Amino acid sequence: MTGSRTENLLELHDLKMHFPVKEGILLRAAKYNKAVDGVTLSIKPGETLGLVGESGCGKSTLGRCIVNLYRPTAGDIYFEGHEISRLSNREIMPYRQNIQMIFQDPMESLNSRQTVGDILEEPLIIHKIGDAAARKQRVRELLNIVGLPARSVTRFPFEFSGGQRQRIGIARAIALNPKLIICDEAVSALDVSIQSQILNLLIDLQKELDLSYLFIAHDLAVVKHISDRIAIMYLGRIVEIADSDDVHSNSRHPYTRSLLSAIPVPDPRGKKQRITLEGDVPSPIDPPEGCSFHPRCAYRQSRCASDPPSLRSVGSSTHEFSCHFDLKF
Amino acid sequence: MSTALATAEKGSSLWADAWIKLSRNHLALFGLAVVLTLCLVSLLTPWIAPYGYEQQNLMLGASPPSAEHWLGTDVFGRDMLTRIMYGGRVSLLVGFIATAVALLIGVLWGAVAGFVGGRVDTVMMRMVDILYALPFMIFIVLLMVVFGRNIFLLFFAIGAVEWLTMARIVRGQVMSLRRQEFVEAAHSLGLSQWAIIRRHIIPNTLGPVIVYTTLTIPSVMLLEAFLSFLGLGIQPPQSSWGLLINYGVETMEEYPWLLIFPGIALSLTLFALNFLGDGLRDALDPRASKD
């Protein structure tokens, strides 16, 4: 691992984020919501890692830990070989420039009382980049890059459509020339036709600016379009991680299987068996013993209820999954 | 009211834009003109008032409006126009200063409590609750006893009571804003907590704050009248609108002009402030259309 640390842009080592659940009159933390419970993964420069899971599986929490919105309970975050999860607010500043985030709802993520010019200038002011004239120039440049007219500078966010607003969010994220962008459900709130425009913009930007993405979504179909590798998350843990093609054609985890079967196919006669999961996602406050997926798994056996599987690899070493069995689908 | 807020947004076109929108709102412009005129008249009162505020003419007694005394005289033969002008000085001063005090403390207190949350919020809001429960008359009487009767202390005392509601309103607003993604976005850009409160949180609470401010100013003016009536505020021969109205009510059947004219002055001010407040709220909301 030590050797690859310089090679990887971002590395997470056994990252845990447990939120205390306060109860009773004394508000003591009796239980913990284990939103992220031991995640290890890495992202190479220029790579896109898709992160897929149901709502509540902890994928957004993971993203927020990486941009330092939350301080992880345990584990390490290495960015270009430096541990960044325990730095002070001052020490973290240079890394903030390099790790930026695009949010889900472009209406909520833009301050409705700021003009687009102010929104885009803010990161430059915070990080003391250039003088006033240079910043204005940069703002125009950013608008041009994301395909918005220069006159947008004096407009307010509400004057734009959903897709255009997300372009403003993207412009803000690339303003500081970051190396890594966390896209937290960046296209989920948009119309399907707009989704592909924004995805293509992200792909173009990646080529031009040499970006890496952690692309968080709940929809495998969207992630497939953009990702080099895909990680599947369930109840705070990664259950399968592999190259994008492997996840689709050669998945090993029953949960991945059921997510794949939920993707609609254009051909109505196409043979397709829909795997519907029983029950709801268990609460991350009281996750099931053993394999956390076993209560909903069609292939469960007695050892699944007591013995938690760990990630293991098959075939190509890049394909890892956490299941006791070598299931073939 | 908003020097702190204005500097926070310096150079932003929110305010330039707001001014354009305000200047197209005739009712708000009328309100602004009335408020400015009243302030100007109050400033110049010692030089332009037709009589002295304590100058009595006992021969005249309470006389209805006439050529010498446009708004009549009170029971001591004092000119009502003069007394209303001098009363306006006190009422406007108390209205603006006490409200400014309430606004400053209330907005900061509420914003910090709502934004930081957790234990800090609990402690800060329990303090507000305790002050709420304290009968404010006792609070003011205590202040007066300890520090002596002083008009500025009165302003401060009223402001120190009125900020409680403001703090609660702002806290509620801030708690809902705090979890929004634009605040997280500002965090992830590296903006400090205090700068986030100043640049992102407070501007977004402006709407309700402005409306509540326009409601606070009149209630503060009436509070001053009440305190003066109890002998804790302004004492005759000085006057304030509240005090004049109080005396006017006692004699309204015999000398209605003693009630009507100060009443008109107070109502006009309140209307003007309300129009101005509504106009400001709309002007500061970018979503309200520009035309």
Coordinates of C-alpha atoms in Angstrom, one line a residue:
Chain A
M1 CA 0.0 0.0 0.0
T2 CA 2.8 2.4 0.9
G3 CA 4.2 2.2 -2.6
S4 CA 0.9 3.1 -4.2
R5 CA 0.2 6.0 -2.0
T6 CA 2.1 8.5 -4.2
E7 CA 0.5 7.0 -7.3
N8 CA -3.1 7.4 -6.0
L9 CA -4.6 10.9 -5.8
L10 CA -6.9 9.9 -3.0
E11 CA -6.9 7.0 -0.6
L12 CA -9.3 6.1 2.1
H13 CA -8.2 3.7 4.8
D14 CA -10.9 2.0 6.9
L15 CA -12.8 5.3 7.1
K16 CA -15.6 5.4 9.7
M17 CA -18.2 8.1 10.3
H18 CA -20.4 7.4 13.3
F19 CA -23.0 9.9 14.3
P20 CA -24.1 9.8 17.9
V21 CA -27.8 9.3 18.3
K22 CA -28.8 11.2 21.4
E23 CA -31.6 9.9 23.6
G24 CA -33.2 10.5 27.0
I25 CA -33.2 13.7 29.0
L26 CA -29.5 13.7 29.6
L27 CA -28.9 13.5 25.8
R28 CA -26.3 10.9 26.1
A29 CA -25.1 9.2 23.0
A30 CA -26.3 5.7 23.7
K31 CA -26.2 4.5 20.1
Y32 CA -24.4 5.4 16.9
N33 CA -25.6 5.8 13.4
K34 CA -22.8 4.0 11.5
A35 CA -23.3 6.0 8.3
V36 CA -19.8 5.0 7.0
D37 CA -18.4 1.9 8.6
G38 CA -15.0 1.0 7.4
V39 CA -14.5 2.1 3.8
T40 CA -11.2 1.6 2.0
L41 CA -10.8 2.8 -1.6
S42 CA -8.6 4.8 -3.8
I43 CA -8.8 7.1 -6.8
K44 CA -6.0 7.6 -9.4
P45 CA -5.3 10.9 -11.1
G46 CA -7.7 11.4 -14.0
E47 CA -9.9 8.5 -13.0
T48 CA -13.6 8.5 -12.3
L49 CA -14.9 6.3 -9.6
G50 CA -18.6 5.8 -9.4
L51 CA -20.2 5.2 -6.0
V52 CA -23.6 3.7 -6.1
G53 CA -26.1 2.7 -3.4
E54 CA -29.6 3.2 -2.1
S55 CA -30.5 6.4 -0.2
G56 CA -29.2 6.2 3.3
C57 CA -26.3 3.9 2.6
G58 CA -23.8 6.5 3.6
K59 CA -22.5 7.5 0.1
S60 CA -23.1 11.3 0.6
T61 CA -21.6 11.1 4.1
L62 CA -18.5 9.6 2.6
G63 CA -18.3 12.4 0.1
R64 CA -18.7 15.0 2.8
C65 CA -15.9 13.4 4.8
I66 CA -13.6 13.7 1.9
V67 CA -14.3 17.5 1.4
N68 CA -13.9 17.9 5.2
L69 CA -17.4 18.9 6.0
Y70 CA -17.4 16.1 8.5
R71 CA -14.6 14.9 10.7
P72 CA -14.4 11.1 10.4
T73 CA -14.7 9.1 13.6
A74 CA -11.8 6.8 12.6
G75 CA -9.7 6.0 9.6
D76 CA -7.4 8.0 7.4
I77 CA -7.9 10.1 4.3
Y78 CA -4.7 10.5 2.2
F79 CA -4.6 13.1 -0.5
E80 CA -1.5 12.9 -2.6
G81 CA 0.1 11.0 0.2
H82 CA -0.8 13.5 3.0
E83 CA -3.2 12.6 5.7
I84 CA -5.9 15.4 5.7
S85 CA -8.8 14.3 8.0
R86 CA -7.3 15.7 11.2
L87 CA -5.9 19.0 10.0
S88 CA -6.8 22.3 11.6
N89 CA -9.0 24.8 9.6
R90 CA -5.9 26.7 8.6
E91 CA -3.8 23.7 7.6
I92 CA -6.7 22.3 5.5
M93 CA -6.9 25.4 3.2
P94 CA -4.5 24.3 0.5
Y95 CA -6.3 20.9 0.2
R96 CA -9.7 22.6 0.0
Q97 CA -8.5 24.2 -3.2
N98 CA -7.7 20.8 -4.6
I99 CA -10.9 18.9 -3.5
Q100 CA -14.2 20.5 -4.5
M101 CA -17.8 19.4 -4.5
I102 CA -20.7 19.6 -6.9
F103 CA -24.0 19.3 -5.0
Q104 CA -27.3 17.6 -5.9
D105 CA -29.8 20.4 -5.9
P106 CA -28.4 23.4 -7.8
M107 CA -31.2 25.7 -6.4
E108 CA -30.2 24.9 -2.8
S109 CA -26.5 24.9 -3.3
L110 CA -26.4 28.4 -4.7
N111 CA -27.1 31.4 -2.4
S112 CA -30.2 32.9 -3.9
R113 CA -29.2 36.4 -2.8
Q114 CA -25.9 36.4 -4.6
T115 CA -25.4 37.2 -8.2
V116 CA -23.7 34.6 -10.3
G117 CA -20.6 36.8 -10.5
D118 CA -20.4 37.0 -6.7
I119 CA -20.9 33.2 -6.4
L120 CA -18.1 32.5 -8.7
E121 CA -15.8 35.1 -7.3
E122 CA -16.2 33.9 -3.7
P123 CA -13.8 31.0 -3.9
L124 CA -11.2 33.2 -5.5
I125 CA -11.5 35.8 -2.7
I126 CA -11.3 33.2 0.0
H127 CA -8.1 31.8 -1.4
K128 CA -6.8 35.2 -2.2
I129 CA -6.3 34.6 -5.9
G130 CA -5.5 37.6 -8.1
D131 CA -6.7 41.2 -7.8
A132 CA -10.2 42.4 -8.5
A133 CA -9.6 42.7 -12.3
A134 CA -8.0 39.3 -12.6
R135 CA -10.9 37.7 -10.6
K136 CA -13.5 39.3 -12.9
Q137 CA -11.6 38.0 -15.9
R138 CA -11.5 34.5 -14.3
V139 CA -15.2 34.6 -13.7
R140 CA -15.9 35.4 -17.3
E141 CA -13.5 32.6 -18.3
L142 CA -15.4 30.1 -16.0
L143 CA -18.7 31.0 -17.5
N144 CA -17.3 30.5 -20.9
I145 CA -15.9 27.1 -20.0
V146 CA -19.3 25.8 -18.7
G147 CA -21.2 27.3 -21.6
L148 CA -23.0 30.2 -20.1
P149 CA -23.2 33.7 -21.6
A150 CA -20.9 36.4 -20.0
R151 CA -23.9 38.5 -19.2
S152 CA -24.9 35.9 -16.6
V153 CA -22.6 37.7 -14.2
T154 CA -25.2 40.1 -12.9
R155 CA -28.0 37.6 -12.9
F156 CA -29.4 35.7 -9.8
P157 CA -29.6 31.9 -9.7
F158 CA -33.4 31.8 -9.9
E159 CA -33.2 33.4 -13.4
F160 CA -31.7 30.2 -14.8
S161 CA -33.0 26.7 -15.6
G162 CA -32.1 23.7 -13.6
G163 CA -29.4 22.6 -16.0
Q164 CA -27.9 26.1 -16.2
R165 CA -27.9 26.4 -12.5
Q166 CA -25.9 23.1 -12.3
R167 CA -23.5 24.6 -14.8
I168 CA -23.0 27.5 -12.3
G169 CA -22.3 24.9 -9.5
I170 CA -19.8 23.2 -11.8
A171 CA -18.1 26.6 -12.6
R172 CA -17.8 27.3 -8.9
A173 CA -16.3 23.8 -8.3
I174 CA -13.6 24.3 -11.0
A175 CA -12.8 27.9 -10.1
L176 CA -9.8 26.9 -8.0
N177 CA -8.4 24.4 -10.5
P178 CA -9.0 21.4 -8.2
K179 CA -7.6 17.9 -8.9
L180 CA -10.5 16.0 -7.4
I181 CA -14.3 16.8 -7.6
I182 CA -16.9 15.0 -5.6
C183 CA -20.1 14.9 -7.6
D184 CA -22.8 14.2 -5.0
E185 CA -25.8 13.2 -7.0
A186 CA -24.9 16.0 -9.4
V187 CA -27.4 15.1 -12.1
S188 CA -30.1 13.3 -10.0
A189 CA -32.3 16.4 -9.7
L190 CA -32.2 17.1 -13.4
D191 CA -34.4 16.0 -16.4
V192 CA -33.1 13.0 -18.3
S193 CA -32.3 15.1 -21.4
I194 CA -30.4 17.7 -19.3
Q195 CA -28.6 14.9 -17.4
S196 CA -26.7 13.8 -20.4
Q197 CA -25.7 17.4 -21.3
I198 CA -24.3 17.8 -17.8
L199 CA -22.6 14.4 -17.9
N200 CA -20.9 15.3 -21.2
L201 CA -19.8 18.6 -19.8
L202 CA -18.2 16.8 -16.9
I203 CA -16.5 14.4 -19.2
D204 CA -15.1 17.2 -21.4
L205 CA -13.9 19.1 -18.3
Q206 CA -12.2 16.0 -17.1
K207 CA -10.1 15.8 -20.3
E208 CA -9.3 19.5 -20.5
L209 CA -8.5 20.1 -16.8
D210 CA -7.1 16.6 -15.9
L211 CA -9.7 16.1 -13.2
S212 CA -10.6 13.1 -11.1
Y213 CA -14.2 12.5 -10.0
L214 CA -15.9 10.6 -7.3
F215 CA -19.3 10.3 -8.9
I216 CA -21.9 9.5 -6.3
A217 CA -25.4 8.4 -7.5
H218 CA -28.2 6.0 -6.8
D219 CA -28.7 5.1 -10.5
L220 CA -26.2 2.6 -12.0
A221 CA -27.2 3.6 -15.5
V222 CA -26.0 7.1 -15.0
V223 CA -22.8 6.1 -13.4
K224 CA -22.0 3.6 -16.1
H225 CA -21.8 6.4 -18.7
I226 CA -19.1 8.3 -16.9
S227 CA -17.1 5.9 -14.6
D228 CA -13.9 4.0 -15.1
R229 CA -14.5 1.9 -11.9
I230 CA -17.6 1.5 -9.9
A231 CA -18.0 0.9 -6.1
I232 CA -21.3 -0.4 -4.8
M233 CA -22.1 0.6 -1.2
Y234 CA -24.6 -1.0 1.2
L235 CA -25.1 0.1 4.8
G236 CA -21.9 2.1 5.2
R237 CA -19.7 -0.5 3.5
I238 CA -18.4 -1.2 0.0
V239 CA -19.8 -4.6 -1.1
E240 CA -18.3 -4.7 -4.6
I241 CA -15.8 -2.6 -6.5
A242 CA -14.6 -3.3 -10.0
D243 CA -14.0 -1.8 -13.4
S244 CA -17.2 -0.4 -14.9
D245 CA -17.5 -3.2 -17.5
D246 CA -16.9 -5.9 -14.9
V247 CA -19.6 -4.6 -12.7
H248 CA -22.1 -4.8 -15.5
S249 CA -21.1 -8.1 -17.1
N250 CA -19.4 -10.0 -14.3
S251 CA -20.9 -8.9 -11.0
R252 CA -20.4 -11.2 -8.0
H253 CA -22.4 -9.7 -5.3
P254 CA -26.2 -10.4 -5.1
Y255 CA -26.9 -6.8 -4.2
T256 CA -25.1 -5.5 -7.3
R257 CA -27.2 -8.0 -9.3
S258 CA -30.4 -6.6 -8.0
L259 CA -29.3 -3.0 -8.7
L260 CA -28.4 -4.1 -12.3
S261 CA -31.8 -5.7 -12.8
A262 CA -33.4 -2.4 -11.9
I263 CA -32.0 -0.7 -15.0
P264 CA -34.7 -0.4 -17.7
V265 CA -33.9 -2.0 -21.1
P266 CA -35.0 -0.3 -24.3
D267 CA -36.2 -3.6 -25.9
P268 CA -39.5 -4.7 -24.4
R269 CA -39.0 -8.3 -25.5
G270 CA -35.5 -8.4 -24.1
K271 CA -35.3 -11.2 -21.6
K272 CA -34.8 -9.8 -18.2
Q273 CA -35.5 -11.1 -14.8
R274 CA -36.2 -8.4 -12.3
I275 CA -34.8 -9.2 -8.9
T276 CA -36.9 -7.4 -6.3
L277 CA -35.4 -7.2 -2.8
E278 CA -37.5 -8.2 0.1
G279 CA -38.0 -5.7 2.9
D280 CA -36.4 -2.3 3.6
V281 CA -32.8 -1.3 4.1
P282 CA -32.0 -2.0 7.8
S283 CA -31.2 0.9 10.0
P284 CA -27.5 1.8 10.1
I285 CA -28.0 2.3 13.8
D286 CA -28.6 -1.4 14.3
P287 CA -27.1 -3.2 11.3
P288 CA -27.7 -6.9 11.1
E289 CA -25.2 -9.3 12.5
G290 CA -22.9 -11.1 10.1
C291 CA -23.2 -10.0 6.4
S292 CA -25.3 -6.8 6.6
F293 CA -27.1 -7.8 3.4
H294 CA -28.2 -11.3 4.5
P295 CA -31.8 -10.4 5.6
R296 CA -32.6 -9.4 2.1
C297 CA -30.4 -11.9 0.2
A298 CA -31.9 -14.7 -1.9
Y299 CA -28.8 -16.8 -1.6
R300 CA -28.3 -16.5 2.2
Q301 CA -27.1 -19.6 4.2
S302 CA -26.7 -20.1 7.9
R303 CA -23.1 -18.7 8.1
C304 CA -24.2 -15.4 6.6
A305 CA -26.1 -14.5 9.8
S306 CA -23.0 -14.8 12.0
D307 CA -19.9 -14.4 9.9
P308 CA -19.3 -11.0 8.2
P309 CA -17.6 -11.4 4.8
S310 CA -14.6 -9.2 4.0
L311 CA -13.7 -7.8 0.6
R312 CA -11.8 -10.4 -1.5
S313 CA -10.7 -10.3 -5.1
V314 CA -11.3 -12.7 -8.0
G315 CA -9.9 -12.9 -11.5
S316 CA -8.4 -9.6 -12.2
S317 CA -7.1 -8.2 -8.9
T318 CA -9.1 -5.0 -9.4
H319 CA -12.4 -6.8 -8.9
E320 CA -13.3 -7.1 -5.2
F321 CA -16.5 -8.1 -3.5
S322 CA -17.7 -9.2 -0.1
C323 CA -19.6 -12.4 -0.3
H324 CA -18.8 -15.9 1.1
F325 CA -19.8 -17.6 -2.0
D326 CA -18.7 -17.6 -5.6
L327 CA -22.1 -17.0 -7.1
K328 CA -22.5 -17.1 -10.9
F329 CA -25.4 -15.2 -12.3
Chain B
M1 CA -30.7 49.9 11.4
S2 CA -28.4 48.1 9.1
T3 CA -24.9 49.6 9.1
A4 CA -23.5 46.1 10.1
L5 CA -25.5 44.5 7.3
A6 CA -24.6 47.1 4.7
T7 CA -20.9 46.7 5.2
A8 CA -21.2 43.0 5.1
E9 CA -22.5 43.2 1.6
K10 CA -20.4 46.0 0.4
G11 CA -19.8 46.0 -3.3
S12 CA -22.5 43.4 -3.9
S13 CA -25.0 44.3 -6.4
L14 CA -27.8 43.0 -4.2
W15 CA -28.0 46.4 -2.7
A16 CA -27.6 48.3 -6.0
D17 CA -30.3 46.1 -7.4
A18 CA -32.5 46.7 -4.3
W19 CA -32.2 50.5 -4.7
I20 CA -33.4 50.3 -8.3
K21 CA -36.4 48.1 -7.3
L22 CA -37.2 50.4 -4.3
S23 CA -37.2 53.5 -6.5
R24 CA -39.9 51.9 -8.7
N25 CA -42.1 51.2 -5.7
H26 CA -44.1 54.4 -5.3
L27 CA -45.6 53.5 -1.9
A28 CA -42.2 52.7 -0.5
L29 CA -40.8 55.9 -1.9
F30 CA -43.6 57.8 -0.2
G31 CA -42.8 56.1 3.0
L32 CA -39.1 56.9 2.7
A33 CA -39.9 60.6 1.9
V34 CA -42.2 60.8 5.0
V35 CA -39.6 59.2 7.3
L36 CA -36.8 61.5 5.9
T37 CA -39.0 64.6 6.3
L38 CA -39.8 63.7 9.9
C39 CA -36.2 63.1 10.7
L40 CA -35.2 66.5 9.1
V41 CA -38.0 68.4 10.9
S42 CA -36.9 66.7 14.2
L43 CA -33.3 67.7 13.7
L44 CA -34.2 71.3 13.0
T45 CA -37.0 71.7 15.6
P46 CA -35.1 74.0 18.0
W47 CA -34.7 76.5 15.2
I48 CA -38.0 76.2 13.3
A49 CA -40.5 75.6 16.1
P50 CA -42.9 78.6 16.4
Y51 CA -42.8 78.6 20.2
G52 CA -40.8 77.2 23.1
Y53 CA -42.1 73.7 24.2
E54 CA -42.6 74.9 27.8
Q55 CA -43.9 78.4 26.9
Q56 CA -47.3 78.7 28.6
N57 CA -50.1 81.0 28.0
L58 CA -52.6 80.4 30.8
M59 CA -54.9 83.1 29.6
L60 CA -55.5 81.1 26.4
G61 CA -56.1 77.7 28.1
A62 CA -57.0 74.9 25.7
S63 CA -57.9 76.7 22.5
P64 CA -58.9 75.1 19.2
P65 CA -56.7 75.5 16.1
S66 CA -56.3 79.2 15.1
A67 CA -54.1 81.4 12.9
E68 CA -51.5 81.9 15.8
H69 CA -51.6 78.3 17.0
W70 CA -52.2 76.1 13.9
L71 CA -52.9 72.9 15.9
G72 CA -54.4 74.6 18.9
T73 CA -53.0 74.8 22.4
D74 CA -53.2 72.4 25.4
V75 CA -54.8 73.1 28.8
F76 CA -51.7 75.2 29.9
G77 CA -51.9 77.2 26.7
R78 CA -48.8 75.5 25.2
D79 CA -48.6 75.4 21.4
M80 CA -49.5 71.9 20.1
L81 CA -47.5 72.1 16.9
T82 CA -44.4 72.9 18.9
R83 CA -45.0 70.2 21.4
I84 CA -45.6 67.6 18.6
M85 CA -42.4 68.7 16.9
Y86 CA -40.4 68.3 20.1
G87 CA -42.3 65.1 21.0
G88 CA -41.4 63.7 17.6
R89 CA -37.7 64.1 18.4
V90 CA -38.1 61.9 21.4
S91 CA -40.4 59.4 19.8
L92 CA -38.3 58.9 16.6
L93 CA -35.1 58.7 18.7
V94 CA -36.5 56.1 21.0
G95 CA -38.0 54.2 18.0
F96 CA -34.8 54.1 16.0
I97 CA -32.2 53.7 18.8
A98 CA -34.1 51.1 20.8
T99 CA -35.0 49.1 17.6
A100 CA -31.3 49.3 16.4
V101 CA -30.2 47.9 19.8
A102 CA -32.8 45.2 19.5
L103 CA -31.8 44.4 16.0
L104 CA -28.1 44.3 16.6
I105 CA -28.3 42.0 19.7
G106 CA -31.2 39.9 18.4
V107 CA -29.8 39.2 14.9
L108 CA -26.4 38.3 16.2
W109 CA -27.6 36.3 19.1
G110 CA -30.2 34.4 17.1
A111 CA -27.7 33.8 14.2
V112 CA -25.0 32.5 16.4
A113 CA -27.3 30.3 18.4
G114 CA -29.0 28.8 15.3
F115 CA -25.8 28.4 13.4
V116 CA -23.6 26.8 16.1
G117 CA -26.4 24.7 17.5
G118 CA -26.0 22.0 20.1
R119 CA -25.1 23.1 23.7
V120 CA -24.3 26.7 22.7
D121 CA -27.8 27.0 21.3
T122 CA -29.4 25.5 24.3
V123 CA -27.6 27.8 26.7
M124 CA -28.2 30.9 24.6
M125 CA -31.9 30.2 24.1
R126 CA -32.5 29.3 27.8
M127 CA -31.1 32.8 28.6
V128 CA -33.6 34.3 26.2
D129 CA -36.4 32.3 27.9
I130 CA -35.3 33.5 31.4
L131 CA -35.3 37.1 30.2
Y132 CA -38.7 36.6 28.7
A133 CA -40.1 35.3 32.0
L134 CA -38.7 38.2 33.9
P135 CA -41.3 41.0 34.1
F136 CA -39.6 43.6 32.0
M137 CA -41.0 46.5 34.2
I138 CA -39.0 45.2 37.1
F139 CA -36.0 45.1 34.8
I140 CA -36.4 48.7 33.7
V141 CA -37.2 50.0 37.2
L142 CA -34.1 48.3 38.5
L143 CA -32.0 49.9 35.7
M144 CA -33.5 53.3 36.5
V145 CA -32.9 52.9 40.2
V146 CA -29.3 51.8 39.7
F147 CA -28.3 54.2 37.0
G148 CA -30.6 57.1 37.6
R149 CA -33.2 58.4 35.1
N150 CA -31.5 58.9 31.8
I151 CA -33.1 59.1 28.4
F152 CA -30.5 57.0 26.7
L153 CA -30.7 54.4 29.4
L154 CA -34.4 54.2 28.6
F155 CA -33.6 53.6 24.9
F156 CA -31.2 50.9 25.9
A157 CA -33.6 49.3 28.4
I158 CA -36.4 49.1 25.8
G159 CA -34.0 47.7 23.2
A160 CA -32.7 45.1 25.7
V161 CA -36.3 43.8 26.1
E162 CA -37.3 43.9 22.4
W163 CA -34.4 41.8 21.1
L164 CA -35.7 38.6 22.6
T165 CA -38.4 38.0 19.9
M166 CA -35.9 39.1 17.2
A167 CA -33.5 36.5 18.4
R168 CA -36.1 33.7 18.3
I169 CA -37.2 34.7 14.8
V170 CA -33.7 34.8 13.5
R171 CA -32.7 31.5 15.2
G172 CA -35.6 29.7 13.5
Q173 CA -34.6 31.1 10.1
V174 CA -31.0 30.2 10.6
M175 CA -31.6 26.7 11.7
S176 CA -33.4 26.0 8.5
L177 CA -30.7 27.7 6.4
R178 CA -27.8 26.1 8.2
R179 CA -28.5 22.6 6.7
Q180 CA -28.9 23.9 3.1
E181 CA -26.4 23.0 0.6
F182 CA -25.1 26.5 -0.2
V183 CA -23.8 26.7 3.4
E184 CA -22.1 23.4 2.9
A185 CA -20.7 24.7 -0.3
A186 CA -19.3 27.7 1.4
H187 CA -17.8 25.5 4.1
S188 CA -16.1 23.3 1.5
L189 CA -14.7 26.4 -0.2
G190 CA -13.0 27.2 3.1
L191 CA -15.0 30.2 4.3
S192 CA -14.8 30.6 8.1
Q193 CA -17.9 30.2 10.3
W194 CA -18.1 33.9 11.0
A195 CA -17.8 34.8 7.4
I196 CA -20.5 32.3 6.5
I197 CA -22.9 33.9 9.0
R198 CA -22.1 37.3 7.7
R199 CA -22.1 36.7 4.0
H200 CA -24.6 33.9 3.6
I201 CA -26.8 33.4 6.6
I202 CA -27.8 37.0 7.6
P203 CA -28.6 38.2 4.1
N204 CA -31.0 35.3 3.8
T205 CA -32.8 36.2 7.0
L206 CA -33.4 39.8 5.9
G207 CA -37.0 39.4 4.8
P208 CA -38.6 38.5 8.1
V209 CA -36.1 40.7 10.0
I210 CA -37.2 43.8 8.1
V211 CA -40.8 43.1 8.5
Y212 CA -40.4 42.5 12.2
T213 CA -38.3 45.7 12.5
T214 CA -41.1 47.8 11.0
L215 CA -43.4 46.3 13.6
T216 CA -40.9 46.9 16.4
I217 CA -40.5 50.6 15.9
P218 CA -44.2 51.5 16.6
S219 CA -44.4 49.1 19.6
V220 CA -41.2 50.7 21.0
M221 CA -42.8 54.2 20.6
L222 CA -45.9 53.0 22.5
L223 CA -43.8 51.4 25.2
E224 CA -42.0 54.7 25.8
A225 CA -45.4 56.4 26.2
F226 CA -46.4 53.7 28.7
L227 CA -43.2 54.1 30.7
S228 CA -43.4 57.9 30.6
F229 CA -47.0 57.6 31.8
L230 CA -45.7 55.7 34.8
G231 CA -43.1 58.3 35.5
L232 CA -40.2 56.3 34.3
G233 CA -39.5 57.9 31.0
I234 CA -39.9 61.5 29.7
Q235 CA -41.4 64.0 32.2
P236 CA -43.4 67.1 31.4
P237 CA -42.8 69.8 30.3
Q238 CA -40.8 67.7 27.8
S239 CA -43.1 65.7 25.5
S240 CA -43.2 62.7 23.3
W241 CA -46.0 61.5 21.0
G242 CA -47.0 58.7 23.3
L243 CA -47.2 61.1 26.2
L244 CA -49.2 63.7 24.2
I245 CA -51.7 61.0 23.1
N246 CA -52.0 59.8 26.7
Y247 CA -52.9 63.3 27.9
G248 CA -55.1 63.8 24.8
V249 CA -57.1 60.7 25.7
E250 CA -58.0 62.1 29.1
T251 CA -59.5 65.2 27.6
M252 CA -60.7 64.0 24.3
E253 CA -64.4 64.8 24.8
E254 CA -63.7 68.5 25.6
Y255 CA -60.6 69.1 23.5
P256 CA -60.4 66.5 20.7
W257 CA -57.5 68.3 18.9
L258 CA -55.2 67.4 21.7
L259 CA -55.7 63.7 20.8
I260 CA -56.2 64.0 17.0
F261 CA -53.0 65.8 16.0
P262 CA -50.5 63.7 17.9
G263 CA -52.5 60.7 16.8
I264 CA -52.2 61.7 13.2
A265 CA -48.4 62.2 13.6
L266 CA -47.9 58.8 15.1
S267 CA -50.1 57.0 12.6
L268 CA -48.5 58.7 9.6
T269 CA -45.1 57.6 10.8
L270 CA -46.2 54.0 11.3
F271 CA -47.8 53.9 7.9
A272 CA -44.7 55.3 6.3
L273 CA -42.5 52.8 8.1
N274 CA -44.7 49.9 7.1
F275 CA -44.7 50.9 3.4
L276 CA -41.0 51.4 3.5
G277 CA -40.5 48.0 5.3
D278 CA -42.6 46.1 2.7
G279 CA -40.8 47.9 -0.1
L280 CA -37.4 47.0 1.4
R281 CA -38.3 43.4 1.9
D282 CA -39.4 43.0 -1.8
A283 CA -36.4 45.0 -3.0
L284 CA -34.0 42.8 -1.1
D285 CA -35.6 39.6 -2.5
P286 CA -33.9 38.9 -5.8
R287 CA -36.8 36.6 -6.8
A288 CA -39.3 39.6 -6.8
S289 CA -39.4 40.9 -10.3
K290 CA -37.5 44.0 -11.2
D291 CA -40.5 45.7 -12.9

